[in-house]
Each structure stands twice: as structure tokens, then as C-alpha cells.
Coordinates of C-alpha atoms in Angstrom, one line a residue:
M12 CA 94.5 76.8 92.2
D13 CA 93.3 75.6 95.6
T14 CA 96.3 73.7 96.8
L15 CA 99.9 74.6 96.8
P16 CA 102.6 72.3 95.5
V17 CA 105.0 71.5 98.3
P18 CA 108.7 71.5 97.7
L19 CA 110.4 68.1 97.7
E20 CA 112.1 68.8 101.0
A21 CA 108.8 69.5 102.7
D22 CA 107.8 65.9 102.9
A23 CA 110.6 65.4 105.4
R24 CA 109.6 68.2 107.8
A25 CA 106.4 69.8 109.0
I26 CA 106.1 73.4 107.8
A27 CA 103.8 76.3 108.5
F28 CA 103.2 79.9 107.5
M29 CA 103.2 82.3 110.5
P30 CA 102.7 86.1 110.7
M31 CA 105.9 88.0 111.3
T32 CA 105.9 89.9 114.6
E33 CA 108.2 92.3 116.4
A34 CA 109.5 89.4 118.4
D35 CA 110.7 87.7 115.2
L36 CA 112.8 90.6 113.9
D37 CA 116.1 89.5 115.4
A38 CA 115.8 86.1 113.6
V39 CA 114.5 87.7 110.4
H40 CA 117.3 90.2 110.3
A41 CA 119.9 87.5 110.9
V42 CA 118.6 85.7 107.9
E43 CA 118.4 88.9 105.9
T44 CA 122.0 89.8 106.6
S45 CA 123.2 86.3 105.8
A46 CA 121.4 86.4 102.4
Y47 CA 122.2 89.8 101.1
G48 CA 125.1 92.2 100.7
H49 CA 122.7 95.1 101.1
P50 CA 120.1 93.8 103.6
W51 CA 116.9 95.5 104.8
S52 CA 117.5 97.0 108.3
P53 CA 115.4 96.0 111.3
R54 CA 113.6 99.3 110.8
H55 CA 112.5 98.4 107.3
F56 CA 110.7 95.3 108.8
R57 CA 109.4 97.2 111.8
D58 CA 108.0 100.0 109.5
S59 CA 106.3 97.3 107.3
L60 CA 104.7 95.7 110.4
Q61 CA 103.6 99.0 111.8
A62 CA 102.0 99.9 108.4
G63 CA 100.1 96.6 108.5
Y64 CA 101.7 95.1 105.4
P65 CA 101.4 91.4 105.1
A66 CA 104.7 90.0 106.5
V67 CA 104.7 86.2 106.6
M68 CA 107.4 83.7 107.7
L69 CA 107.7 80.1 106.5
V70 CA 109.0 77.9 109.4
G71 CA 109.8 74.2 109.4
E72 CA 110.7 71.7 112.0
A73 CA 114.3 70.8 112.4
R74 CA 115.4 67.3 111.2
T75 CA 117.3 65.1 113.6
G76 CA 120.8 66.4 114.1
E77 CA 120.0 69.9 112.7
T78 CA 120.5 73.0 114.7
P79 CA 118.3 75.8 113.2
R80 CA 120.1 79.1 112.6
P81 CA 119.1 81.6 113.6
S82 CA 117.7 79.9 116.7
R83 CA 114.0 80.3 117.4
P84 CA 112.3 79.8 120.7
D85 CA 110.2 77.0 119.2
G86 CA 113.3 75.1 117.8
R87 CA 112.1 75.4 114.2
W88 CA 114.0 76.7 111.2
L89 CA 113.1 80.1 109.7
L90 CA 113.0 78.8 106.1
G91 CA 112.1 82.2 104.6
Y92 CA 109.7 85.1 104.7
F93 CA 108.1 87.7 102.5
V94 CA 106.7 91.2 103.0
A95 CA 104.1 92.6 100.6
M96 CA 102.2 95.9 100.2
P97 CA 98.6 95.7 99.0
G98 CA 97.3 98.4 96.7
V99 CA 94.2 99.0 94.6
E100 CA 93.8 95.8 92.6
E101 CA 97.5 95.0 93.0
V102 CA 100.1 93.7 95.5
H103 CA 103.7 94.8 95.5
L104 CA 106.2 92.2 96.7
L105 CA 108.7 94.2 98.8
N106 CA 111.0 91.4 100.1
I107 CA 111.2 87.7 99.7
T108 CA 114.1 85.8 101.2
V109 CA 115.0 82.2 101.7
N110 CA 117.4 81.3 104.5
P111 CA 120.7 80.5 102.7
P112 CA 120.9 76.8 103.9
H113 CA 117.5 76.2 102.3
Q114 CA 117.9 78.0 99.0
R115 CA 117.4 76.2 95.7
Q116 CA 114.9 73.7 97.3
G117 CA 111.7 75.2 96.1
W118 CA 110.8 77.4 99.0
A119 CA 110.8 80.7 97.1
R120 CA 108.3 79.3 94.6
F121 CA 106.3 77.9 97.4
M122 CA 106.1 81.4 99.0
L123 CA 105.3 83.0 95.7
D124 CA 102.4 80.5 95.3
A125 CA 101.1 81.5 98.7
L126 CA 101.4 85.2 97.9
A127 CA 99.7 84.8 94.5
L128 CA 96.9 82.9 96.1
W129 CA 96.4 85.4 98.9
S130 CA 96.7 88.3 96.4
R131 CA 93.9 86.9 94.2
G132 CA 91.8 86.5 97.3
Q133 CA 92.3 90.2 98.0
G134 CA 91.0 91.0 94.5
A135 CA 94.5 91.9 93.1
R136 CA 94.8 91.7 89.4
A137 CA 98.6 92.1 89.4
L138 CA 101.6 91.3 91.5
W139 CA 104.6 93.7 91.1
L140 CA 108.3 93.5 92.2
E141 CA 111.7 94.9 91.7
V142 CA 114.8 92.8 91.4
R143 CA 118.5 93.7 91.1
Q144 CA 119.6 93.7 87.5
S145 CA 122.6 91.5 88.6
N146 CA 120.5 88.9 90.5
A147 CA 120.3 86.4 87.7
P148 CA 118.9 83.5 89.9
A149 CA 116.0 85.5 91.2
R150 CA 115.2 86.9 87.7
R151 CA 115.1 83.3 86.3
L152 CA 112.8 82.2 89.1
Y153 CA 110.5 85.1 88.5
E154 CA 110.5 84.6 84.7
R155 CA 109.8 80.9 85.1
Y156 CA 107.0 81.8 87.5
G157 CA 105.4 84.0 84.8
F158 CA 106.5 87.5 85.7
R159 CA 107.5 89.7 82.8
E160 CA 109.9 92.6 82.7
V161 CA 108.0 95.9 82.3
G162 CA 110.6 98.5 83.2
V163 CA 113.8 99.6 84.8
R164 CA 114.3 101.8 87.8
R165 CA 117.7 103.5 87.3
G166 CA 120.0 103.5 90.4
Y167 CA 117.3 101.9 92.6
Y168 CA 119.6 99.7 94.7
P169 CA 122.8 100.6 96.6
L170 CA 125.8 98.8 95.1
S171 CA 128.6 100.6 97.1
T172 CA 129.1 103.9 98.8
L173 CA 129.3 105.7 95.5
Q174 CA 127.5 103.4 93.1
R175 CA 123.9 102.2 92.6
E176 CA 122.4 99.4 90.6
D177 CA 119.3 99.4 88.4
A178 CA 116.2 97.4 89.3
I179 CA 114.2 95.4 86.8
V180 CA 110.5 96.0 87.4
M181 CA 108.5 92.8 86.9
Q182 CA 104.8 92.2 86.8
L183 CA 102.6 89.0 87.0
G184 CA 99.0 89.2 85.9
L185 CA 96.6 87.5 88.4
D186 CA 93.6 87.0 86.3
P187 CA 91.4 84.8 88.4
A188 CA 90.5 82.6 85.4
E189 CA 94.2 81.7 84.8
P190 CA 96.1 79.4 87.1
T191 CA 99.5 80.5 88.6
P192 CA 102.3 78.9 86.5

């Protein structure tokens, strides 16, 4: 697959992938805290950047009358981002987030397409992730994309001060001969 299908909304705004930098962490963390009850801390992102993990933002121009939130110096929306960790013949998706005002518009799948294409280019044969057992929308997205459940990590995610939630471990084969779903 040499081209990425663009979400329907994309024809109305210019979009671009950009590497995440330390300067972006305030905006990234603002999106993270608006999207999750148990968000990554700025330190999680900073540690990922310092480790050299691919951390990519998807940004898009604002339409007339829109005020991007969080604000960015260039006036564009932070539509979403992902952080991945390359390994030997595999890539582990650590975080993928779509800014809440832009959810359910195809941006997560668009970012998965970009990550799968990049991963194949790195020689990865599999893409791995964990997802909260209770996160039905994300699990559906991953299943429709072609990920399959391969295990459970008991008590992986915090749920409250005293409780933890299981993670579903999912894997997507990246055989170069097979196109991404």
C-alpha cells in the first residue's frame, strides 16, 4: 500500500504529520488529559522522546471560525498523535490519541495506516498494542483494522486508587505481501 486513504474530513483542511518535540508537550498533554481518565504524564512523553521512540503528531489547519484547542503557535489543530517503540522485527504502539473534538472522523485509522506503513519500512513483521478491556470503541477499531487478541495482562491499567483493569494484548501481522486492511 503506497498511499494512505484520507479521512472524509481531510478534504476540507490541510493536514500534516510532524515529529513531536519537547516544545509540543504542553499541547500534547492537554489533549491527553482531555481524552483519558488516566492520561500519560508529561514525563511519559518526555521519556519516550529521550529514548528516541517515534512520536508523531497529526496536525490540521483550522477551518474558518474554529479556534484550535489546545492552541498551537502555528494556529493549527493538534488532531492526534502516536508514540511507538521499535523492536526486533516488531513495533509496539504505546499511545495513540485523537483530540476529542475530532474523534470518530477516521483520524485514528489514518494514523494506524501511517504507523503500519512506517513499521513495514522498518522491517517489522508485527505491530503490538495493549488496550483497556473496557475500551470497546478502541477494541472495535483495532479488530476492524485486523488486529487480533492474543492475550491479557492482568491489572495492567489503573482504574482507581485501589483497583486495576486488565489490558487486552493485540497483534497485527505486517507481512509485506499482504496489504493493511
